[in-house]
Amino acid sequence: MSDCIIAASILSADFARLGEEVDNVLAAGADWVHFDVMDNHYVPNLTIGPMVCEALRKHGVSAPIDVHLMIEPVDRIVPDFAKAGASLISFHPEASRHVHRTIQLIKSHGCRAGLVLNPATPVDILDWALPDLDLVLLMSVNPGFGGQAFIASALDKLRMVRDMIDRSGWPVRLEIDGGVKVGNIGEIAAAGADTFVAGSAIFGAKDYAKVVAAMRREVAAVKQTPA
Ligand code: DX5
Ligand code: ZN
């Protein structure tokens, strides 16, 4: 499993120039496009849907599109996102009545499946879901908005889930979302994350490549320090 994936959250991009912004952030070294879908129901904000995902694919984006669904219900829209070119689809267990069924639905449409845990959501749901998952996404802010501060308890949760994944032996990625910056990505990596969502930290900067490179340096420095 590759060590460090940077998933640029386009929530903080300039939506009037979205195709160009995505091209630029990928050219700057980001690995995945993190695509935040909000419905003004599960979360108090409204963003983008499958049409925009499809438009990015038609624009020529070939990098993985990491769809983070903050919507309720989940199942109805899953096939639409698969058709629109999503690579991974993650959802919140609180938003689906039948979590196992939703995971299977995502996979049956040829996408990788992720489960997202909010800051106050316990990790127990993973006991029975982990073998079916490709990704666990831990929220380090309450979902709904970019630019919020990292909630420190997410570090303990990362350590806990890292341990669960390692003990399981399954190749599940551990992604963190919210408040990730150059200044804290090192301790986040040390706590066990291997996939890092960053929105405002990248798109709020003038030089995207500089931020992505600095993030990778911080993560690499942690990897070289023996535990
Ligand atoms: C929040 C979204 C995040 C958000 C992160 O609900 O899921 O992906 O864009 O933004 P930053 O990196 O600015 O905290
Ligand atoms: Zn997100």
Coordinates of C-alpha atoms and ligand atoms in Angstrom, one line a residue, residues 9 11-12 34 36 38 68 70 139 141-148 177-181 197-201, ligand 1:
S9 CA -10.7 18.8 -1.2
L11 CA -14.7 22.3 -1.5
S12 CA -12.1 25.2 -1.1
H34 CA -11.7 14.7 -2.7
D36 CA -17.5 16.7 -0.9
M38 CA -23.6 17.9 0.9
H68 CA -17.4 11.9 0.3
M70 CA -22.6 13.8 3.4
M139 CA -13.6 13.2 10.4
V141 CA -14.1 18.3 12.1
N142 CA -17.8 18.2 12.1
P143 CA -18.8 17.7 8.5
G144 CA -20.3 20.6 6.5
F145 CA -17.7 23.2 6.0
G146 CA -14.1 23.7 5.0
G147 CA -11.6 25.7 7.0
Q148 CA -12.5 24.4 10.5
D177 CA -10.5 14.8 6.9
G178 CA -10.7 18.3 8.4
G179 CA -8.2 20.9 9.5
V180 CA -5.2 19.1 8.0
K181 CA -2.3 21.6 7.5
V197 CA -7.7 15.3 2.9
A198 CA -6.7 18.9 2.7
G199 CA -8.9 21.7 1.3
S200 CA -8.3 25.2 2.6
A201 CA -4.6 24.5 3.4
Ligands
DX5_1 C1 -15.9 18.9 5.6 C2 -15.3 18.2 4.4 C3 -13.9 18.4 4.2 C4 -13.4 19.8 4.0 C5 -12.0 19.9 4.6 O1 -17.2 18.5 5.8 O2 -15.6 16.9 4.4 O3 -13.4 17.6 3.1 O4 -13.3 20.3 2.7 O5 -11.6 21.2 4.5 P1 -10.3 21.7 5.3 O6 -9.2 20.9 4.8 O7 -10.3 23.1 4.9 O8 -10.6 21.5 6.8

